[in-house]
Tab-separated table of C-alpha atoms and ligand atoms in Angstrom:
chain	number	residue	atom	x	y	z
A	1	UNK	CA	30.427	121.342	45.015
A	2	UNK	CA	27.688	123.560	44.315
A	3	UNK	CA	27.677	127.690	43.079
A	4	UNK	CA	24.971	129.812	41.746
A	5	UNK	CA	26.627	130.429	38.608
A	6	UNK	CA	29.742	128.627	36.671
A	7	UNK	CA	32.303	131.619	34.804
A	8	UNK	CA	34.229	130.096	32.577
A	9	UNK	CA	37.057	132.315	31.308
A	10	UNK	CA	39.212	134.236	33.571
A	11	UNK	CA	39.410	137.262	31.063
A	12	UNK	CA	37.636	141.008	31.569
A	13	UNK	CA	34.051	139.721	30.932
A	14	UNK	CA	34.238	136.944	33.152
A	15	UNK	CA	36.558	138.963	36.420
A	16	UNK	CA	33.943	142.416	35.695
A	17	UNK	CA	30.953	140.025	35.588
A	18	UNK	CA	32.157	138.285	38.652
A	19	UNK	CA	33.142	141.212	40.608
A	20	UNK	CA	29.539	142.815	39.978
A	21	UNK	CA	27.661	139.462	41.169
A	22	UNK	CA	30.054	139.547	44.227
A	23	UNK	CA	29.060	142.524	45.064
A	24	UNK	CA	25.489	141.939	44.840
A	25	UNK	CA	25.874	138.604	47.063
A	26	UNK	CA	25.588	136.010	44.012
A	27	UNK	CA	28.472	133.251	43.924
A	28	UNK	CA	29.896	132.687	41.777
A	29	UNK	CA	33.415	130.356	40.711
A	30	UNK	CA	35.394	131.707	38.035
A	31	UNK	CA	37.489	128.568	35.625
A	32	UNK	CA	40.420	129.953	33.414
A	33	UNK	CA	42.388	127.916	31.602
A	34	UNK	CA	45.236	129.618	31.434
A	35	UNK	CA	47.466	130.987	34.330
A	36	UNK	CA	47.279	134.403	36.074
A	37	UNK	CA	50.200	135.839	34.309
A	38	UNK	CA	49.677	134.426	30.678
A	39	UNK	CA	46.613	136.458	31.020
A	40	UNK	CA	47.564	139.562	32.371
A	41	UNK	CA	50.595	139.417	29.653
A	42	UNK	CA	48.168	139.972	27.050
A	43	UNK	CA	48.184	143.061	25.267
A	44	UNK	CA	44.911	144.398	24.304
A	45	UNK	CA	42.009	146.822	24.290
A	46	UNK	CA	43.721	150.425	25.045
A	47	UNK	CA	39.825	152.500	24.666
A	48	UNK	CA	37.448	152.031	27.096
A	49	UNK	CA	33.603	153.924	27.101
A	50	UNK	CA	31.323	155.697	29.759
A	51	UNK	CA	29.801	152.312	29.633
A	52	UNK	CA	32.699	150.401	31.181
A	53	UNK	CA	33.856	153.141	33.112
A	54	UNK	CA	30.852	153.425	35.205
A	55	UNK	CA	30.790	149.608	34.900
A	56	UNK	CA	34.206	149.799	36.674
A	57	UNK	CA	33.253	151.751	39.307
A	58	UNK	CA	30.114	149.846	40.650
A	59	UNK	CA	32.488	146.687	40.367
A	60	UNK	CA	34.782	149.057	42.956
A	61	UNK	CA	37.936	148.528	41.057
A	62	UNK	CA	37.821	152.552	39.405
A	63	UNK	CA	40.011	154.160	41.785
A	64	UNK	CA	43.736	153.578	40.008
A	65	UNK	CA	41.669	154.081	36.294
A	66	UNK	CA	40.656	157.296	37.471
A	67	UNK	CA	43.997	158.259	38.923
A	68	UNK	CA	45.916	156.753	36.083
A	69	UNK	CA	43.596	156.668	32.662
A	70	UNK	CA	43.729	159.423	30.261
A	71	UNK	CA	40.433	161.423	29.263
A	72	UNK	CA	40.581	161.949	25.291
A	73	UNK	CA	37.843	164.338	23.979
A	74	UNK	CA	38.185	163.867	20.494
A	75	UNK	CA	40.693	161.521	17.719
A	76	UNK	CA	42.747	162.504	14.908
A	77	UNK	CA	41.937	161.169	11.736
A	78	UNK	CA	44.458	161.415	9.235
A	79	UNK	CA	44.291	160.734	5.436
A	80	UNK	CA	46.311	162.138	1.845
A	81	UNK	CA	49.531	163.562	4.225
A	82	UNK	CA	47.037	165.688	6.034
A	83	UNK	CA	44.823	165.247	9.281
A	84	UNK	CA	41.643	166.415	10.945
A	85	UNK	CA	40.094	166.114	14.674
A	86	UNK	CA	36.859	164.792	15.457
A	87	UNK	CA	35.666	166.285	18.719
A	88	UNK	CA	34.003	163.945	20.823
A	89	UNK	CA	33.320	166.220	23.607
A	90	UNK	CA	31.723	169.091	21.445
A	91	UNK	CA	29.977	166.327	19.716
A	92	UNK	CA	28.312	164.077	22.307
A	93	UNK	CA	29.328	165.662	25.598
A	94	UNK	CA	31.236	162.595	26.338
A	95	UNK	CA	34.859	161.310	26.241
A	96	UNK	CA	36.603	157.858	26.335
A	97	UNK	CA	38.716	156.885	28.921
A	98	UNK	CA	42.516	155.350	27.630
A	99	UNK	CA	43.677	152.898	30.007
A	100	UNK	CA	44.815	149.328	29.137
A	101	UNK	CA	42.896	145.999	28.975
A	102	UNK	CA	46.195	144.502	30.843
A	103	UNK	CA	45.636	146.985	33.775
A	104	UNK	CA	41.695	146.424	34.051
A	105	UNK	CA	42.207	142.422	34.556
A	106	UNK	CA	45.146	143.331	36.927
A	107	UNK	CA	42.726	145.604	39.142
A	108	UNK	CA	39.931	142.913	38.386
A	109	UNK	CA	42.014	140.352	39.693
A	110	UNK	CA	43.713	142.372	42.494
A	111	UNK	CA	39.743	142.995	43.786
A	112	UNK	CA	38.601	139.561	43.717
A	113	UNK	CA	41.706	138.130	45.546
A	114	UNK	CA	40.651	140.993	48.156
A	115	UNK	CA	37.341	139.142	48.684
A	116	UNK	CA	38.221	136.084	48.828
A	117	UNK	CA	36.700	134.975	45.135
A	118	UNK	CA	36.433	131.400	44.232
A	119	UNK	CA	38.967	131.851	40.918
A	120	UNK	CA	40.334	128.304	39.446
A	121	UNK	CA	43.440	129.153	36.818
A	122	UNK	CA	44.785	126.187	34.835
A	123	UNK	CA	41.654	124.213	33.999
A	124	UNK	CA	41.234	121.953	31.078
A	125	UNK	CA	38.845	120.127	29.341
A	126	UNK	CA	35.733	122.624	30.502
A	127	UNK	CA	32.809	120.640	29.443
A	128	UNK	CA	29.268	122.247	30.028
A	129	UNK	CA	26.320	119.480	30.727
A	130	UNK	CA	22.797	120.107	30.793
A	131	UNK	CA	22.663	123.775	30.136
A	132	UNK	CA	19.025	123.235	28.091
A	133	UNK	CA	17.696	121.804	31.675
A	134	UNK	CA	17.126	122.889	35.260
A	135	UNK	CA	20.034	121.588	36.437
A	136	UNK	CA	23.517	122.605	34.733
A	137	UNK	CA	27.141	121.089	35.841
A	138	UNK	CA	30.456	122.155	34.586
A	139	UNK	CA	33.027	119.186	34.605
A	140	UNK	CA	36.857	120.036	34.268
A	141	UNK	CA	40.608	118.686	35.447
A	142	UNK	CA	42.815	120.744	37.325
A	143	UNK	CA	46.377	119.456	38.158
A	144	UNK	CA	45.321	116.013	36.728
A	145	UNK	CA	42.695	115.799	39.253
A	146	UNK	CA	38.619	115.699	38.032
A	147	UNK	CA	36.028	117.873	39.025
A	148	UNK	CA	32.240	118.874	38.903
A	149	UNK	CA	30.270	122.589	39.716
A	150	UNK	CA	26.370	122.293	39.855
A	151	UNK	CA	25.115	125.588	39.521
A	152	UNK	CA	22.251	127.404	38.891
A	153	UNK	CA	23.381	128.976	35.700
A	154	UNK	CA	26.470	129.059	33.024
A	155	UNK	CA	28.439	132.291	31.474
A	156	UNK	CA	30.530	131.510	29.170
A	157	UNK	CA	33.106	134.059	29.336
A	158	UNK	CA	35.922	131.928	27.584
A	159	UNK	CA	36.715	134.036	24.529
A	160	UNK	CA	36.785	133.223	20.715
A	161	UNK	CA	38.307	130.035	21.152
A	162	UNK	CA	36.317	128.696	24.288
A	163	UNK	CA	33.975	125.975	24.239
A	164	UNK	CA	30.845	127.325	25.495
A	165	UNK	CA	29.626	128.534	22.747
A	166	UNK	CA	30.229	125.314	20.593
A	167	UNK	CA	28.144	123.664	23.400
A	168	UNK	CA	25.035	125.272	21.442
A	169	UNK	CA	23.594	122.838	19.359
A	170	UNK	CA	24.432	124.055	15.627
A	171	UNK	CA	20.401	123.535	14.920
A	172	UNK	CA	19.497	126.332	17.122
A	173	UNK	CA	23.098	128.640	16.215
A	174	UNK	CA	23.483	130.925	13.671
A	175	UNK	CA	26.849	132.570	12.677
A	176	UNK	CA	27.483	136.055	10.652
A	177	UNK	CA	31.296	136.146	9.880
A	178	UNK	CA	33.375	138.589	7.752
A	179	UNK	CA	36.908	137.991	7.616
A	180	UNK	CA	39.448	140.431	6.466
A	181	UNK	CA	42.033	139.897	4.056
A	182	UNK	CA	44.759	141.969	6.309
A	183	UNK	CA	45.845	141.591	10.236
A	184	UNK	CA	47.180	144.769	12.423
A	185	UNK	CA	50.838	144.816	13.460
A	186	UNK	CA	51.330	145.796	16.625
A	187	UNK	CA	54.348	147.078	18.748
A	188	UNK	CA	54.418	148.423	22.443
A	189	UNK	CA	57.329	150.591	23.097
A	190	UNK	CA	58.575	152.595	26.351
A	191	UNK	CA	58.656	155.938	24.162
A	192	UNK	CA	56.571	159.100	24.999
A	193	UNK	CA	53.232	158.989	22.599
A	194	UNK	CA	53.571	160.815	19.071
A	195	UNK	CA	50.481	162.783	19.821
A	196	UNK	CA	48.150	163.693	22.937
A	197	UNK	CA	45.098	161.710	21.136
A	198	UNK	CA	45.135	158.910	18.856
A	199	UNK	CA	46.010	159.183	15.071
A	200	UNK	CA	43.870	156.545	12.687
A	201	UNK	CA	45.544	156.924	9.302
A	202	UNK	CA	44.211	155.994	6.141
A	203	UNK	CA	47.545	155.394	3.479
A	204	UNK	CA	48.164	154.027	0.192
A	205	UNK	CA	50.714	151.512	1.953
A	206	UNK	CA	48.010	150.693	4.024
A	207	UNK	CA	46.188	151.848	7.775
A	208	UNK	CA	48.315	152.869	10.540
A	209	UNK	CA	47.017	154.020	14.295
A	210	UNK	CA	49.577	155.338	17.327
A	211	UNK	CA	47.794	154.723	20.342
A	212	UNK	CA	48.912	154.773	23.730
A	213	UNK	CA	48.989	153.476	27.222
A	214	UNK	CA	50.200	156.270	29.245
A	215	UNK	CA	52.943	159.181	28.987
A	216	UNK	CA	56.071	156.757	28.338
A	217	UNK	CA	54.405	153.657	26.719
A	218	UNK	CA	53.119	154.089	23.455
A	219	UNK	CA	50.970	151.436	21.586
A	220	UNK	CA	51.592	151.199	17.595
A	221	UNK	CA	49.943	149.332	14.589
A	222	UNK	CA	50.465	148.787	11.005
A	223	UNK	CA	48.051	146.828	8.806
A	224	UNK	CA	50.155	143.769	8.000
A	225	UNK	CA	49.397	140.552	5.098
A	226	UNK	CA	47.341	138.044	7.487
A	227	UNK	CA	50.058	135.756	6.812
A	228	UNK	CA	52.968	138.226	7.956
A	229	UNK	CA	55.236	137.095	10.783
A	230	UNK	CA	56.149	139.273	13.742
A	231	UNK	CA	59.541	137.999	13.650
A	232	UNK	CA	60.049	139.339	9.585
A	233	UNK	CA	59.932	142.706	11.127
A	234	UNK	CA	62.758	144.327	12.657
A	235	UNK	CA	61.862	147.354	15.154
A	236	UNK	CA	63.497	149.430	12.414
A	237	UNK	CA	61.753	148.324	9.340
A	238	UNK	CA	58.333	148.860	11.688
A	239	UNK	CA	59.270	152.333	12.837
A	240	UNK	CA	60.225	152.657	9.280
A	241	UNK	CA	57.360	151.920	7.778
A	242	UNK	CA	54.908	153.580	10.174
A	243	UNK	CA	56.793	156.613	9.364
A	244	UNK	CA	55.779	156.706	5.890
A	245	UNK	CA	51.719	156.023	6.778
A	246	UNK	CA	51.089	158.917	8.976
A	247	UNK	CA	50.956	162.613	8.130
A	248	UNK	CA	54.731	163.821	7.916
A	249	UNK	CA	54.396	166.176	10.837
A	250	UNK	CA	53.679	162.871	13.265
A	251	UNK	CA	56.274	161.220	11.192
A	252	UNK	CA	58.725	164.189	12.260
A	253	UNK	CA	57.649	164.000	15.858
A	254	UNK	CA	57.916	160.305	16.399
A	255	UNK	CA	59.586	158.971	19.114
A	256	UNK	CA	61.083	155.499	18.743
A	257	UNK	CA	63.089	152.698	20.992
A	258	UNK	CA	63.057	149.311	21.359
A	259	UNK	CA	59.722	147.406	20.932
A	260	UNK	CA	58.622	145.025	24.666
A	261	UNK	CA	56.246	143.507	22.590
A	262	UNK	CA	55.394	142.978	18.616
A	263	UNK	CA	52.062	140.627	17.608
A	264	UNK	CA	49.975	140.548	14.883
A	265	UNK	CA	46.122	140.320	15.113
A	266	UNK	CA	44.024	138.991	12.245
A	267	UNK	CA	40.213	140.976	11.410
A	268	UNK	CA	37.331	139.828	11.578
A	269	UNK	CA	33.200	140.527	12.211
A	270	UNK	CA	31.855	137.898	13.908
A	271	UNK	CA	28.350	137.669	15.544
A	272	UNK	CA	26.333	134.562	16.873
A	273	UNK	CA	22.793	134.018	18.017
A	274	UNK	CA	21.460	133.370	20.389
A	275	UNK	CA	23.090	134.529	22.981
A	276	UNK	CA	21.489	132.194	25.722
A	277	UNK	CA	21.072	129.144	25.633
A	278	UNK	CA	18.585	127.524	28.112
A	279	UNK	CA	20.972	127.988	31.156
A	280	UNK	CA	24.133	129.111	29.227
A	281	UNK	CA	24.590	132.458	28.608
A	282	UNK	CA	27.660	134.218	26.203
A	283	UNK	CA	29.255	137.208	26.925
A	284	UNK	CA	31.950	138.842	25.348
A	285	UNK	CA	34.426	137.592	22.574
A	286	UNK	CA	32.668	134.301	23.194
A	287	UNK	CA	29.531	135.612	21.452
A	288	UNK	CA	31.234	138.087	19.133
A	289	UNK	CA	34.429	139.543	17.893
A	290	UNK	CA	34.577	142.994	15.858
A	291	UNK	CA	38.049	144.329	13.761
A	292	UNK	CA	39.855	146.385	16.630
A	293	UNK	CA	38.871	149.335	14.130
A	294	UNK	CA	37.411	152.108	16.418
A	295	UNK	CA	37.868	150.099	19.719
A	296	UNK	CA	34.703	148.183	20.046
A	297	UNK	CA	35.561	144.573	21.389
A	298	UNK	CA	36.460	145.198	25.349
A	299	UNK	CA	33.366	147.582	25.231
A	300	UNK	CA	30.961	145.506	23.429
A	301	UNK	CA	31.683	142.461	26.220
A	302	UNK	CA	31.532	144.983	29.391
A	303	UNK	CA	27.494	146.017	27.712
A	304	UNK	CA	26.969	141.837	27.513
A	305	UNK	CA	27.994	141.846	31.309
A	306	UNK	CA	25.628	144.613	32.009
A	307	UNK	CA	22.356	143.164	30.268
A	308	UNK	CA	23.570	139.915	31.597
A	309	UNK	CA	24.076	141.578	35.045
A	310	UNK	CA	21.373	142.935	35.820
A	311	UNK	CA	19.247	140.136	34.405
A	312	UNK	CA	20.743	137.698	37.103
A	313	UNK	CA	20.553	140.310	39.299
A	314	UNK	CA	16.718	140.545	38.752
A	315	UNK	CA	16.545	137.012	38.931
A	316	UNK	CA	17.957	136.250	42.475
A	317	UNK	CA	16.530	139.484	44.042
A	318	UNK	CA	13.348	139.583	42.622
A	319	UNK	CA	12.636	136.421	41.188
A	320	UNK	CA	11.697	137.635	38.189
A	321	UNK	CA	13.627	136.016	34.994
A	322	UNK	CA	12.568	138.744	32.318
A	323	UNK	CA	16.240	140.302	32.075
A	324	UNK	CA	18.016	136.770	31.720
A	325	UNK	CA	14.813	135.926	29.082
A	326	UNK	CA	15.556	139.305	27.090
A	327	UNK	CA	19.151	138.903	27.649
A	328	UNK	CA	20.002	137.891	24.049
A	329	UNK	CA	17.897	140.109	22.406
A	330	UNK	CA	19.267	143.185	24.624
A	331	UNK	CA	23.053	142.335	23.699
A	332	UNK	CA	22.331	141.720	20.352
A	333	UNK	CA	20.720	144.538	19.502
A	334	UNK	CA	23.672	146.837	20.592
A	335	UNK	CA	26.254	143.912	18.977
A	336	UNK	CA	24.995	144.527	15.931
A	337	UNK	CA	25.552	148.412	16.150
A	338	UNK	CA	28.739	147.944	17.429
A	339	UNK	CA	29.825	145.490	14.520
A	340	UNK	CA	28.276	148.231	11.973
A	341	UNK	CA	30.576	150.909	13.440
A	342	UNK	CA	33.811	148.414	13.582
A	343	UNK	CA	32.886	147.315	10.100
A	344	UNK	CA	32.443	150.530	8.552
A	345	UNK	CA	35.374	152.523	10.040
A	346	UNK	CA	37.279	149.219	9.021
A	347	UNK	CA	36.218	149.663	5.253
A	348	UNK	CA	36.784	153.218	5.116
A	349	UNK	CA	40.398	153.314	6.729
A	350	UNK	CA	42.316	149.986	5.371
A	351	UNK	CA	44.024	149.460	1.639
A	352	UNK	CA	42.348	146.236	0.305
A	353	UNK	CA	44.326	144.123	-1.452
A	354	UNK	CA	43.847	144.785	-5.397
A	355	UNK	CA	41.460	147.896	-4.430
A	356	UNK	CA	40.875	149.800	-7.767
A	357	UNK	CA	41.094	153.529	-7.969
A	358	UNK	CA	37.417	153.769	-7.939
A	359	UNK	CA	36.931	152.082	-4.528
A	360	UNK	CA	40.420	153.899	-3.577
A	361	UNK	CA	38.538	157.555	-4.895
A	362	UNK	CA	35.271	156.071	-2.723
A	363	UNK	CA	37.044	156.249	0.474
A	364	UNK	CA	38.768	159.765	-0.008
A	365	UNK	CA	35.550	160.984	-0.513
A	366	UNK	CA	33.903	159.584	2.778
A	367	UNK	CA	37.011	161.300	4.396
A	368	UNK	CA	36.914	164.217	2.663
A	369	UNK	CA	32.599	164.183	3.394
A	370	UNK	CA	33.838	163.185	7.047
A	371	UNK	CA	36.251	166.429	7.414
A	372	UNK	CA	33.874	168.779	6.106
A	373	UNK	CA	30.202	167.356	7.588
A	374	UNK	CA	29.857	168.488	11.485
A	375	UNK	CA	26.744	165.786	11.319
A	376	UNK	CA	28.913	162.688	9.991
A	377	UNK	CA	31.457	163.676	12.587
A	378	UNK	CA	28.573	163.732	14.966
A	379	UNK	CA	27.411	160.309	13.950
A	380	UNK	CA	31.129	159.129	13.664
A	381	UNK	CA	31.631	160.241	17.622
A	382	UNK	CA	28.404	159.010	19.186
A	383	UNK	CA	29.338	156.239	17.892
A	384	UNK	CA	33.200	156.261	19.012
A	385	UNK	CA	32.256	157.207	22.714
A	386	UNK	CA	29.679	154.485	22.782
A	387	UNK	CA	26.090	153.954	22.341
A	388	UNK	CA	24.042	153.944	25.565
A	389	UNK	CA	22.942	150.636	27.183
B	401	LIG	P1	39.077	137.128	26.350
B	401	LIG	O1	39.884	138.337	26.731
B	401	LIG	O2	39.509	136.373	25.147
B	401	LIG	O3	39.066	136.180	27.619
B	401	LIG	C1	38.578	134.864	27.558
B	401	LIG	C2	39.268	134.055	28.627
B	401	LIG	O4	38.765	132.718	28.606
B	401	LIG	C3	39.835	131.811	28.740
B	401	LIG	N1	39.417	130.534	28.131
B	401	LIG	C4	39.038	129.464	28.853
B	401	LIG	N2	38.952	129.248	30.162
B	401	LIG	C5	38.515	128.025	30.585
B	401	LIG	N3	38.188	127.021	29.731
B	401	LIG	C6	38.256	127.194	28.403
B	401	LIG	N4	37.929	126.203	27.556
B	401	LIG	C7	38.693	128.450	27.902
B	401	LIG	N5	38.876	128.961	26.662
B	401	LIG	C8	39.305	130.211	26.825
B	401	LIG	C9	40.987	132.487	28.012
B	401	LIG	O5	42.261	131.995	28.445
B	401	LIG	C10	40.767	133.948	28.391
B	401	LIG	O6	41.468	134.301	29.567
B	401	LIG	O7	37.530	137.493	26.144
B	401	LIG	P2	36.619	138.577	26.921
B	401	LIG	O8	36.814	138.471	28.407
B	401	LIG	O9	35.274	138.451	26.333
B	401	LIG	O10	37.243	140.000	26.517
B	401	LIG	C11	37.179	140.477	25.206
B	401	LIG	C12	38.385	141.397	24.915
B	401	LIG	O11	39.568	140.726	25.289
B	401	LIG	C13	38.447	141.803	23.443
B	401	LIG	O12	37.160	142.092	22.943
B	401	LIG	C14	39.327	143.048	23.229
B	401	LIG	O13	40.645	142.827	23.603
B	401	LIG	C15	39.291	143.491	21.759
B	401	LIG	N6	40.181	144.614	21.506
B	401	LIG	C16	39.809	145.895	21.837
B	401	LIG	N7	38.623	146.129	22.427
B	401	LIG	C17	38.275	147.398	22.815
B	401	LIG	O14	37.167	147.575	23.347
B	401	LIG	N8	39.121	148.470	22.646
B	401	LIG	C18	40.343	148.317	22.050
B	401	LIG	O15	41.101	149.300	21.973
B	401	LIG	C19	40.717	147.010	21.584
B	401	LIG	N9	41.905	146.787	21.001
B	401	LIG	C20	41.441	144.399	20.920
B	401	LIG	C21	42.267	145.520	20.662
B	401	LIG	C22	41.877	143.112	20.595
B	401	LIG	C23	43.112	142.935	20.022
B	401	LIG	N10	43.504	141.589	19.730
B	401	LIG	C24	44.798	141.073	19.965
B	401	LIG	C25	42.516	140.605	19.399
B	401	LIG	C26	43.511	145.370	20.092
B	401	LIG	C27	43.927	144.082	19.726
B	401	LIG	C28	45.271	143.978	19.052
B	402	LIG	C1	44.953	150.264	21.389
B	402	LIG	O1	45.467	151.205	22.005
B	402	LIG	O2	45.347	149.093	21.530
B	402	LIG	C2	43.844	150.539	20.444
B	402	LIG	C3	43.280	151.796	20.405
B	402	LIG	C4	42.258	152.063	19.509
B	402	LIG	C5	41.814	151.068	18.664
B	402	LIG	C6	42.358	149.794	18.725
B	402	LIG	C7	43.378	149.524	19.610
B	402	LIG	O3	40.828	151.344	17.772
């Protein structure tokens, strides 16, 4: 069979970047490897930007994010058993929108069924031919059966592990990686938030956030040792131990239960470029990964689907390939902020393993300069709501 354009990964860059070329009358078939559920059983990304809002809407799946997301106008940052706000709203004049990763696939999904979208779950062995020529195909096995998609163009959608972005020849790839030597524990529990807005918290035992996903699910983290195990920890001994990382009035006010779900996530920077390659383009986690520090990853692959977007969209209605040319260089150039930010708020709010006081006395005073400087706040919250496109 034939399509204009081969998705492959089922996750929120490839169902937003699908819905958006649906709606501008550009085919496309979506291949995910996994089933519906596994991926809408994922817990992720709990912040999303302006960016992805609006993104949301012109995709026509906003109506149940506006009804049921929260607005926050500003963050609590908390540090030395005390805590301050940063106000986004008096800062930038803009907010971020909480509502879960989980619940923007499900209305992804739910809106592509509705038109009838070509969406393939339970592929294997993807392989992209061709992409540096005219004339791209996409072989795969579904169900023990074989299959091949010409199309005009690739986007590989398919996530850290995927393969499209090994299909780059390493001559013409480069790769920036930082890994971290902790991971984040995290625990979803059907308890009322601790707090309104979210609490980042620098400790000597190490970084602790309470998030959220609405008024009776709560979403928690701990930094853990990468090599922890989810099962080691008991709900108590998390609950326990999240107690004694946040400021003590949270710590008095916390609400805890049972834990639905406890996984650990390692941290990592990771950029490569380019981008595009001939036909193949990479959006998303595919291309880069950030330390869930600040909430950057989910946003960061909804501005890939925009460049990428409205490149193909320039393409097919104008004919005119300078937005799929500049693609790469567009999303790069606000990847890179994006892994700045991540990396930085990363550095300042996590214990390092064997940190000496000195580097320990160099992050109290970037919090304390943070508190007390309307300007770094500024820069912190422009930042934190998300640069423009
Ligand atoms: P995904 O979500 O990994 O989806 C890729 C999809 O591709 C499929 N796939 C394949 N399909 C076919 N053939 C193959 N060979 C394939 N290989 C893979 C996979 O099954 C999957 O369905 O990438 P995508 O769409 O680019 O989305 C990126 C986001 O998921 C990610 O950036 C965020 O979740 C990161 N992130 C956060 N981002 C935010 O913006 N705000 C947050 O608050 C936030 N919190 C988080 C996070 C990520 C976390 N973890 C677990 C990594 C919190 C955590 C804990
Ligand atoms: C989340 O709610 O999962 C979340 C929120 C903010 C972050 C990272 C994760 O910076």
């Amino acid at each position: 069979m034939r399509t204009q354009i081969v998705i492959i990964g089922g996750g929120p860059s490839g169902m937003l970047l699908g819905q958006l070329l649906a709606r501008a009358g550009i085919d496309a078939v979506v291949l995910e490897r996994k089933t519906r559920e596994y991926v809408l059983g994922r817990i992720r990304a709990g912040v999303l930007e302006r960016g992805l809002v609006n993104l949301l809407e012109q995709a026509g799946v906003g109506a149940r994010m506006k009804a049921e997301g929260f607005v926050h106008d500003g963050t609590l940052i908390a540090y030395d058993n005390d805590m301050f706000r940063v106000d986004f709203a008096a800062l930038t004049g803009q907010t971020v929108l909480v509502y879960g990763q989980t619940e923007v696939t499900r209305d992804l999904y739910g809106a592509r069924e509705a038109i009838g979208g070509d969406t393939r779950f339970e592929v294997d062995g993807v392989v992209i031919h061709d992409a540096g020529t005219e004339s791209p195909f996409v072989t795969y096995e579904q169900h023990g059966a074989q299959h091949r998609i010409d199309c005009d163009f690739v986007a590989g959608c398919d996530g850290f592990h995927g393969v499209s972005r090994k299909t780059i020849p390493v001559s013409v790839r480069s790769e920036f990686e930082k890994v971290y030597p902790f991971g984040w524990l995290g625990i979803l529990s059907e308890t009322p938030p601790v707090n309104d807005e979210l609490i980042y918290a620098n400790s000597d035992r190490g970084f602790a956030l309470c998030s959220m996903r609405n008024a009776a699910l709560s979403r928690y983290y701990i930094q853990c040792d990468t090599g922890d195990d989810p099962v080691r920890w008991s709900d108590d001994a998390f609950w326990d131990e999240l107690r004694r990382r946040i400021p003590p009035q949270a710590a008095e006010a916390l609400v805890t239960g049972p834990s639905i779900e406890k996984s650990i996530a390692p941290l990592r920077s990771f950029v490569t470029e380019p981008m595009r390659w001939g036909r193949l383009f990479l959006c998303g986690d595919a291309a880069h990964i950030v330390p869930p520090t600040g909430a950057k990853g989910l946003n960061t692959a909804a501005s890939d689907v925009h460049y990428l977007y409205q490149g193909l969209h320039q393409f097919y209605g104008e004919g005119d390939p300078e937005g799929i040319d500049r693609y790469s260089e567009r999303a790069l150039a606000r990847v890179w902020k994006a892994e700045r930010f991540s990396w930085w708020f990363s550095t300042l709010m996590h214990h390092y393993p064997g940190q000496s006081a000195f580097d320990k006395k160099m992050q109290l005073a970037e919090l304390a300069f943070l508190r007390s400087s309307p300007e770094a706040q500024a820069a912190m919250a422009q930042n934190y709501v998300g640069l423009p496109y």
